Short mmCIF file of C-alpha atoms in Angstrom, two decimals:
data_model
loop_
_atom_site.label_atom_id
_atom_site.label_comp_id
_atom_site.label_asym_id
_atom_site.label_seq_id
_atom_site.Cartn_x
_atom_site.Cartn_y
_atom_site.Cartn_z
CA MET Q 171 0.00 0.00 0.00
CA THR Q 172 1.36 3.43 -0.85
CA CYS Q 173 0.91 6.83 0.68
CA ASP Q 174 -1.82 8.96 -0.86
CA SER Q 175 -0.30 12.31 -1.76
CA GLU Q 176 -3.79 13.67 -2.50
CA ARG Q 177 -5.00 13.38 1.08
CA PRO Q 178 -5.84 16.64 2.89
CA GLY Q 179 -3.18 18.09 5.17
CA ILE Q 180 -2.79 17.06 8.78
CA TYR Q 181 -4.61 20.14 10.11
CA ASP Q 182 -7.60 19.66 7.79
CA LEU Q 183 -10.60 18.05 9.51
CA ASP Q 184 -11.39 16.08 6.33
CA ALA Q 185 -8.09 14.22 6.70
CA TYR Q 186 -9.56 12.36 9.69
CA ASP Q 187 -12.55 10.95 7.86
CA TYR Q 188 -12.82 7.30 6.86
CA TYR Q 189 -15.40 4.82 5.61
CA LEU Q 190 -17.08 2.65 8.23
CA PRO Q 191 -20.02 0.32 7.57
CA GLU Q 192 -22.73 0.76 10.19
CA SER Q 193 -22.61 -2.99 10.81
CA LEU Q 194 -19.15 -2.58 12.40
CA ILE Q 195 -20.35 -0.19 15.12
CA ALA Q 196 -20.42 -2.43 18.20
CA GLN Q 197 -23.76 -2.47 20.02
CA THR Q 198 -22.81 -4.82 22.85
CA PRO Q 199 -19.56 -5.64 24.66
CA ALA Q 200 -17.60 -8.82 24.06
CA VAL Q 201 -18.34 -11.65 26.49
CA PRO Q 202 -16.13 -12.12 28.35
CA ARG Q 203 -14.65 -8.64 28.11
CA ASP Q 204 -11.17 -9.83 27.20
CA ALA Q 205 -12.55 -11.86 24.27
CA ALA Q 206 -12.61 -8.67 22.19
CA ARG Q 207 -10.18 -8.64 19.29
CA LEU Q 208 -6.82 -6.91 19.55
CA LEU Q 209 -4.88 -5.46 16.64
CA VAL Q 210 -1.22 -5.19 17.62
CA TRP Q 211 0.60 -2.55 15.59
CA ARG Q 212 4.33 -2.22 15.99
CA VAL Q 213 5.15 1.15 14.44
CA PHE Q 214 8.51 0.80 12.79
CA GLY Q 215 10.33 1.73 9.57
CA GLU Q 216 8.79 3.48 6.56
CA PHE Q 217 5.22 4.62 7.06
CA CYS Q 218 4.18 4.12 3.45
CA GLU Q 219 4.44 0.35 3.62
CA PHE Q 220 2.92 -2.19 5.91
CA SER Q 221 2.09 -5.84 5.68
CA GLU Q 222 1.69 -8.76 8.01
CA PHE Q 223 5.05 -8.96 9.81
CA GLY Q 224 6.50 -6.47 7.29
CA GLU Q 225 7.80 -2.95 7.90
CA HIS Q 226 4.72 -2.33 9.98
CA LYS Q 227 4.26 -5.43 12.08
CA VAL Q 228 0.55 -6.09 12.48
CA ARG Q 229 -0.85 -9.06 14.34
CA HIS Q 230 -4.44 -10.05 14.98
CA ARG Q 231 -5.07 -11.41 18.46
CA VAL Q 232 -7.69 -11.34 21.21
CA PHE Q 233 -7.47 -8.84 24.03
CA GLY Q 234 -6.59 -11.43 26.63
CA ASP Q 235 -3.29 -11.86 24.74
CA ILE Q 236 -2.22 -8.36 25.77
CA VAL Q 237 0.01 -9.97 28.41
CA ASP Q 238 2.17 -11.34 25.57
CA TYR Q 239 3.03 -7.78 24.50
CA LEU Q 240 3.60 -6.22 27.90
CA ARG Q 241 7.17 -6.61 29.14
CA PRO Q 242 8.45 -7.11 32.68
CA GLY Q 243 9.35 -3.64 33.89
CA ASP Q 244 6.52 -1.96 32.02
CA LEU Q 245 3.98 0.18 33.85
CA LEU Q 246 0.32 -0.17 32.85
CA VAL Q 247 -1.63 3.00 33.66
CA LEU Q 248 -5.42 2.86 34.12
CA ASN Q 249 -8.06 5.57 34.48
CA ASP Q 250 -10.10 4.70 37.56
CA THR Q 251 -12.94 7.15 36.90
CA LYS Q 252 -16.45 5.84 37.46
CA VAL Q 253 -19.31 6.64 35.09
CA LEU Q 254 -22.32 8.12 36.80
CA PRO Q 255 -25.91 7.31 35.72
CA ALA Q 256 -25.94 10.92 34.60
CA ARG Q 257 -28.76 10.97 32.05
CA LEU Q 258 -32.02 12.12 33.62
CA HIS Q 259 -35.43 11.91 31.97
CA GLY Q 260 -38.20 14.11 33.31
CA VAL Q 261 -40.80 16.74 32.46
CA ARG Q 262 -40.62 20.50 32.29
CA ALA Q 263 -41.73 21.75 35.65
CA ASP Q 264 -42.85 25.13 34.28
CA SER Q 265 -44.79 23.78 31.31
CA GLY Q 266 -48.54 23.66 31.42
CA ASN Q 267 -48.57 20.29 29.67
CA GLY Q 268 -45.47 18.90 31.40
CA GLY Q 269 -43.53 18.35 28.18
CA LYS Q 270 -40.72 15.81 28.18
CA ALA Q 271 -37.23 16.99 29.08
CA GLU Q 272 -33.79 15.50 29.45
CA ILE Q 273 -30.67 16.51 31.37
CA LEU Q 274 -27.22 15.03 30.77
CA LEU Q 275 -24.93 15.93 33.64
CA LEU Q 276 -21.33 16.54 32.56
CA ASN Q 277 -19.29 17.57 35.57
CA PRO Q 278 -19.80 19.25 38.96
CA ILE Q 279 -18.85 22.89 39.27
CA PRO Q 280 -16.20 23.41 41.94
CA GLY Q 281 -17.39 25.18 45.04
CA GLU Q 282 -16.83 24.09 48.57
CA PRO Q 283 -14.62 20.98 48.94
CA GLY Q 284 -16.54 17.92 47.79
CA ASP Q 285 -19.42 20.02 46.44
CA PHE Q 286 -21.59 18.09 43.97
CA GLY Q 287 -24.61 20.40 44.08
CA LYS Q 288 -24.26 22.39 40.84
CA TRP Q 289 -23.43 20.69 37.54
CA ARG Q 290 -22.66 21.62 33.97
CA ALA Q 291 -25.17 19.83 31.77
CA LEU Q 292 -26.67 19.48 28.32
CA VAL Q 293 -30.44 19.82 28.22
CA LYS Q 294 -33.32 19.04 25.86
CA PRO Q 295 -35.27 20.93 24.61
CA GLY Q 296 -32.50 23.52 24.84
CA ARG Q 297 -34.50 26.45 23.48
CA ARG Q 298 -37.14 26.06 26.17
CA LEU Q 299 -34.87 25.47 29.13
CA GLY Q 300 -33.21 28.76 29.97
CA ILE Q 301 -32.16 30.25 33.29
CA GLY Q 302 -34.88 29.79 35.86
CA SER Q 303 -36.50 26.82 34.15
CA GLY Q 304 -36.97 23.58 36.02
CA VAL Q 305 -37.11 19.89 35.12
CA GLU Q 306 -38.94 17.52 37.44
CA VAL Q 307 -37.22 14.16 37.86
CA GLY Q 308 -38.31 11.61 40.46
CA GLY Q 309 -40.29 14.18 42.40
CA ARG Q 310 -37.40 16.67 42.56
CA VAL Q 311 -37.20 19.87 40.52
CA LEU Q 312 -33.75 20.49 39.05
CA ARG Q 313 -33.44 24.21 38.41
CA ILE Q 314 -31.30 25.80 35.68
CA VAL Q 315 -29.29 28.55 37.37
CA GLY Q 316 -26.79 29.53 34.68
CA GLU Q 317 -25.71 29.30 31.05
CA GLU Q 318 -22.27 28.81 29.47
CA ASP Q 319 -20.93 28.53 25.94
CA ASP Q 320 -21.92 25.79 23.47
CA GLY Q 321 -25.39 25.36 24.92
CA VAL Q 322 -24.15 24.19 28.32
CA ARG Q 323 -26.42 24.90 31.28
CA VAL Q 324 -25.63 25.08 35.00
CA VAL Q 325 -28.13 22.95 36.91
CA GLN Q 326 -28.77 22.81 40.65
CA VAL Q 327 -29.09 19.06 41.21
CA GLY Q 328 -28.97 18.70 44.97
CA THR Q 329 -27.27 19.79 48.16
CA ASP Q 330 -24.09 17.74 48.52
CA ARG Q 331 -22.21 14.75 47.16
CA GLU Q 332 -24.13 12.02 48.98
CA ASP Q 333 -27.46 13.60 48.15
CA VAL Q 334 -26.64 13.84 44.44
CA LEU Q 335 -25.15 10.35 44.17
CA SER Q 336 -28.17 8.84 45.88
CA PHE Q 337 -30.53 10.77 43.59
CA LEU Q 338 -28.67 9.64 40.46
CA ASP Q 339 -28.58 6.04 41.63
CA GLU Q 340 -32.36 6.06 41.97
CA ASN Q 341 -33.30 8.14 38.92
CA GLY Q 342 -30.47 8.24 36.41
CA VAL Q 343 -29.54 6.02 33.48
CA MET Q 344 -26.10 5.42 32.01
CA PRO Q 345 -25.15 8.04 29.39
CA LEU Q 346 -24.46 5.69 26.49
CA PRO Q 347 -23.25 7.24 23.23
CA PRO Q 348 -26.01 7.83 20.65
CA TYR Q 349 -24.62 5.23 18.25
CA ILE Q 350 -25.33 2.44 20.78
CA LYS Q 351 -28.98 1.65 20.13
CA ASN Q 352 -29.55 -2.03 20.81
CA ILE Q 353 -28.12 -2.67 24.28
CA ASN Q 354 -30.20 -4.02 27.16
CA MET Q 355 -30.32 -0.95 29.41
CA GLY Q 356 -30.75 -3.23 32.41
CA ASN Q 357 -27.13 -4.31 31.91
CA ALA Q 358 -25.72 -0.88 31.05
CA ARG Q 359 -24.54 0.00 34.56
CA ARG Q 360 -22.39 -3.12 34.52
CA ASP Q 361 -21.32 -3.17 30.87
CA TYR Q 362 -20.47 0.53 30.51
CA GLN Q 363 -18.13 0.55 33.50
CA THR Q 364 -14.56 -0.70 33.91
CA VAL Q 365 -13.91 -3.35 36.55
CA PHE Q 366 -11.45 -0.95 38.21
CA ALA Q 367 -13.76 2.10 38.32
CA ARG Q 368 -13.52 3.73 41.74
CA ARG Q 369 -13.98 7.50 41.58
CA ASP Q 370 -17.40 8.93 40.71
CA GLY Q 371 -17.43 11.69 38.14
CA SER Q 372 -17.54 10.69 34.45
CA ALA Q 373 -20.20 11.28 31.83
CA ALA Q 374 -18.65 8.56 29.65
CA ALA Q 375 -16.50 5.48 30.11
CA PRO Q 376 -12.75 5.33 29.37
CA THR Q 377 -13.55 2.64 26.84
CA ALA Q 378 -10.10 1.10 26.31
CA GLY Q 379 -10.32 -0.06 29.92
CA LEU Q 380 -13.58 -1.93 29.34
CA HIS Q 381 -11.64 -4.90 27.94
CA PHE Q 382 -9.92 -5.75 31.21
CA THR Q 383 -11.23 -8.35 33.64
CA GLU Q 384 -10.08 -8.88 37.21
CA GLU Q 385 -8.43 -12.12 36.09
CA LEU Q 386 -6.58 -10.40 33.24
CA LEU Q 387 -5.28 -7.72 35.61
CA ARG Q 388 -4.04 -10.47 37.93
CA ARG Q 389 -2.20 -12.12 35.02
CA VAL Q 390 -0.63 -8.78 34.11
CA GLU Q 391 0.78 -8.38 37.62
CA GLU Q 392 2.02 -11.97 37.64
CA ARG Q 393 4.12 -11.13 34.58
CA GLY Q 394 6.00 -8.51 36.60
CA ILE Q 395 4.09 -5.57 35.15
CA GLU Q 396 3.20 -2.87 37.64
CA ILE Q 397 -0.22 -1.19 37.50
CA ALA Q 398 -0.85 2.45 38.38
CA ARG Q 399 -4.13 4.36 38.53
CA VAL Q 400 -4.84 7.96 37.59
CA THR Q 401 -8.15 9.79 37.18
CA LEU Q 402 -9.67 11.82 34.39
CA HIS Q 403 -13.41 12.49 34.58
CA VAL Q 404 -14.67 12.39 30.99
CA GLY Q 405 -16.91 15.33 30.15
CA LEU Q 406 -18.33 17.46 27.37
CA ASP Q 407 -15.92 16.73 24.54
CA THR Q 408 -16.97 13.10 24.38
CA PHE Q 409 -20.28 14.46 23.06
CA ARG Q 410 -18.95 17.34 20.97
CA PRO Q 411 -17.42 16.62 17.53
CA VAL Q 412 -14.58 18.70 16.13
CA LYS Q 413 -16.26 21.28 13.89
CA SER Q 414 -13.39 23.57 12.89
CA SER Q 415 -12.13 22.84 9.37
CA ASP Q 416 -8.66 23.70 10.68
CA ILE Q 417 -8.34 21.41 13.70
CA ARG Q 418 -5.92 23.81 15.39
CA GLN Q 419 -8.92 26.07 16.06
CA HIS Q 420 -10.68 23.40 18.12
CA ARG Q 421 -10.80 23.84 21.88
CA ILE Q 422 -11.12 21.05 24.43
CA HIS Q 423 -13.40 21.80 27.35
CA SER Q 424 -11.94 21.50 30.81
CA GLU Q 425 -11.88 18.07 32.45
CA TYR Q 426 -10.69 17.23 35.94
CA CYS Q 427 -7.64 14.95 36.15
CA GLU Q 428 -5.48 13.74 39.01
CA ILE Q 429 -2.25 11.82 39.44
CA PRO Q 430 -1.81 10.42 42.98
CA ASP Q 431 1.61 10.38 44.63
CA ALA Q 432 1.79 6.58 44.18
CA ALA Q 433 1.19 6.82 40.43
CA ALA Q 434 3.78 9.58 39.98
CA ALA Q 435 6.29 7.48 41.94
CA ALA Q 436 5.48 4.45 39.76
CA VAL Q 437 6.20 6.46 36.60
CA ARG Q 438 9.54 7.63 38.02
CA ALA Q 439 10.46 4.06 38.95
CA CYS Q 440 9.50 2.85 35.48
CA ARG Q 441 11.75 5.46 33.90
CA ALA Q 442 14.60 4.45 36.21
CA ARG Q 443 14.39 0.79 35.18
CA GLN Q 444 13.94 1.76 31.49
CA GLY Q 445 10.50 0.22 31.25
CA ARG Q 446 7.64 1.54 29.15
CA VAL Q 447 4.71 3.60 30.36
CA VAL Q 448 1.71 1.95 28.66
CA ALA Q 449 -1.40 4.12 28.67
CA VAL Q 450 -4.78 2.39 28.69
CA GLY Q 451 -6.79 4.84 26.61
CA THR Q 452 -6.58 8.40 25.40
CA THR Q 453 -7.82 9.75 28.74
CA VAL Q 454 -4.73 8.33 30.43
CA VAL Q 455 -2.53 9.89 27.74
CA ARG Q 456 -4.11 13.29 28.31
CA THR Q 457 -3.67 12.96 32.06
CA LEU Q 458 -0.04 11.92 31.87
CA GLU Q 459 0.91 14.50 29.26
CA SER Q 460 -0.95 17.29 31.08
CA MET Q 461 1.27 16.77 34.11
CA ALA Q 462 4.48 15.54 32.45
CA VAL Q 463 7.92 17.04 33.03
CA SER Q 464 10.89 17.05 30.69
CA ASP Q 465 12.50 13.84 31.95
CA GLY Q 466 9.39 11.78 31.15
CA SER Q 467 8.13 11.60 34.72
CA VAL Q 468 4.92 13.26 35.92
CA LYS Q 469 3.98 15.58 38.75
CA PRO Q 470 1.52 14.36 41.37
CA GLY Q 471 -1.51 16.53 41.95
CA PHE Q 472 -4.72 17.55 40.23
CA MET Q 473 -5.84 20.10 37.66
CA ASP Q 474 -8.52 20.94 35.12
CA THR Q 475 -6.96 20.08 31.78
CA GLU Q 476 -7.86 21.52 28.39
CA LEU Q 477 -5.03 19.72 26.61
CA PHE Q 478 -5.81 19.01 22.95
CA ILE Q 479 -3.29 16.62 21.42
CA TYR Q 480 -2.96 16.67 17.63
CA PRO Q 481 -0.08 16.06 15.17
CA GLY Q 482 3.03 17.97 16.14
CA PHE Q 483 2.53 17.42 19.86
CA SER Q 484 5.66 16.49 21.79
CA PHE Q 485 4.97 13.47 23.99
CA LYS Q 486 6.98 13.12 27.18
CA ALA Q 487 5.38 10.48 29.39
CA THR Q 488 3.69 7.92 27.11
CA ASP Q 489 5.55 5.04 25.43
CA ALA Q 490 2.77 2.73 24.23
CA LEU Q 491 -0.98 3.05 23.86
CA ILE Q 492 -3.92 0.67 24.19
CA THR Q 493 -6.93 2.26 22.52
CA ASN Q 494 -10.23 1.52 20.81
CA PHE Q 495 -11.07 2.51 17.22
CA HIS Q 496 -12.38 6.08 17.28
CA LEU Q 497 -15.05 8.07 15.46
CA PRO Q 498 -14.15 9.79 12.19
CA GLY Q 499 -13.15 13.40 12.73
CA SER Q 500 -12.80 13.02 16.49
CA SER Q 501 -10.17 14.65 18.68
CA LEU Q 502 -9.27 11.14 19.88
CA LEU Q 503 -8.33 10.07 16.37
CA MET Q 504 -6.12 13.16 16.12
CA LEU Q 505 -4.40 12.19 19.37
CA VAL Q 506 -3.68 8.71 18.02
CA SER Q 507 -2.24 10.15 14.80
CA ALA Q 508 0.04 12.39 16.85
CA PHE Q 509 1.18 9.41 18.90
CA VAL Q 510 1.98 7.33 15.81
CA ASN Q 511 4.15 10.18 14.56
CA HIS Q 512 5.85 10.38 17.95
CA LEU Q 513 6.78 6.68 17.81
CA GLU Q 514 8.21 7.12 14.32
CA GLY Q 515 10.47 9.91 15.49
CA GLY Q 516 8.33 13.02 15.28
CA ARG Q 517 9.35 14.18 11.83
CA ARG Q 518 6.67 12.90 9.44
CA GLU Q 519 3.19 13.93 10.53
CA GLU Q 520 1.52 13.43 7.14
CA ALA Q 521 3.05 9.98 6.66
CA ALA Q 522 1.96 8.99 10.17
CA LEU Q 523 -1.61 10.05 9.47
CA ASN Q 524 -1.63 8.19 6.15
CA SER Q 525 -0.38 5.10 7.90
CA LEU Q 526 -3.03 5.35 10.61
CA MET Q 527 -5.74 5.64 7.99
CA GLU Q 528 -4.35 2.54 6.30
CA ILE Q 529 -4.49 0.66 9.60
CA TYR Q 530 -8.10 1.74 10.04
CA SER Q 531 -8.89 0.53 6.52
CA LEU Q 532 -7.26 -2.78 7.40
CA ALA Q 533 -9.38 -3.01 10.55
CA VAL Q 534 -12.54 -2.39 8.52
CA SER Q 535 -11.60 -5.03 5.96
CA GLU Q 536 -10.85 -7.52 8.76
CA GLY Q 537 -14.22 -6.90 10.40
CA TYR Q 538 -13.03 -5.32 13.63
CA ARG Q 539 -15.77 -3.75 15.75
CA PHE Q 540 -15.56 -0.01 16.34
CA PHE Q 541 -16.18 2.58 19.07
CA SER Q 542 -17.09 2.19 22.75
CA PHE Q 543 -17.97 -1.52 22.88
CA GLY Q 544 -15.68 -2.37 19.99
CA ASP Q 545 -12.28 -4.00 19.66
CA ALA Q 546 -8.91 -2.58 20.64
CA MET Q 547 -5.49 -1.77 19.27
CA LEU Q 548 -2.07 -1.77 20.91
CA ILE Q 549 0.29 0.76 19.33
CA GLU Q 550 3.91 0.28 20.31
CA LYS Q 551 7.41 0.50 19.00
#
């Protein structure tokens, strides 16, 4: 396969489009989770050529085989965020006919420590739910108290963390992406959650982590591979496509991320023993790179990150990436393209993007399943 010199440039949104049959959009998770397929891509040599075990080494495995590609001394980094049942269906409290309404909570607005009372949210019908409007859900009226850019509302949900979490547990449903249409919603709270989810706060799952089982994590540790946990609460940009024709004009909305002291120490130790930092998903990459320092280690602490990674980005803390297959034109696909270029040496952004698009075409032709419940890819060098 040869590079296509007619492709749009790396900053052109159209360059991140690709053909995907609707039949390849996964509607249900693999059972068991680690039975999903795994495309192993060893980025290496000239980008314009790849073949089975050729310049680009591509192997087709199942996800449970990931232990064969992790090396003793590596550090596997997980995002331990927990998806909240953050989609709320109700009726307009101020409507004479009680018209239907929906609220999708995105992230709590910082106030007092631990405050979960006010949330950024998307609402329907947006034109009829301005400041002062209310939506009745489960006998409680959620009042809109503010507006932000891009149609985001500020909603008063409850009084404190425990109150809000209890309310969501009783009344909320999991915020599945719109392309998942055929799942049994009774299983969604289990299926759309990683087995290592611990920290409440996400409006979407870190989907690369969905493939791990408790047994697979145990096997990873038995191979001498350390596991660290960081947190990034996934928010608005999971639901917002890139719209700027020049991707450099796109802005990522703020998302809370945190690296505990133990995780930062694990990254430093990995660097010292010359292991690889293997990120499980693009959310882990964004967390690590948001808090990376020049020697490849990371600072402990927390922040609201707006980091948008696209070709030309200089990676410091990430050596290998486990990721799902992403939507056309998404910021996540741009991050993956940037990472491929980083592994090649950081000098050939257009060739890296061409190569990534070829890999995606290969995945389509091989019948891989795409998006949140789909199959996975390991990108390494």
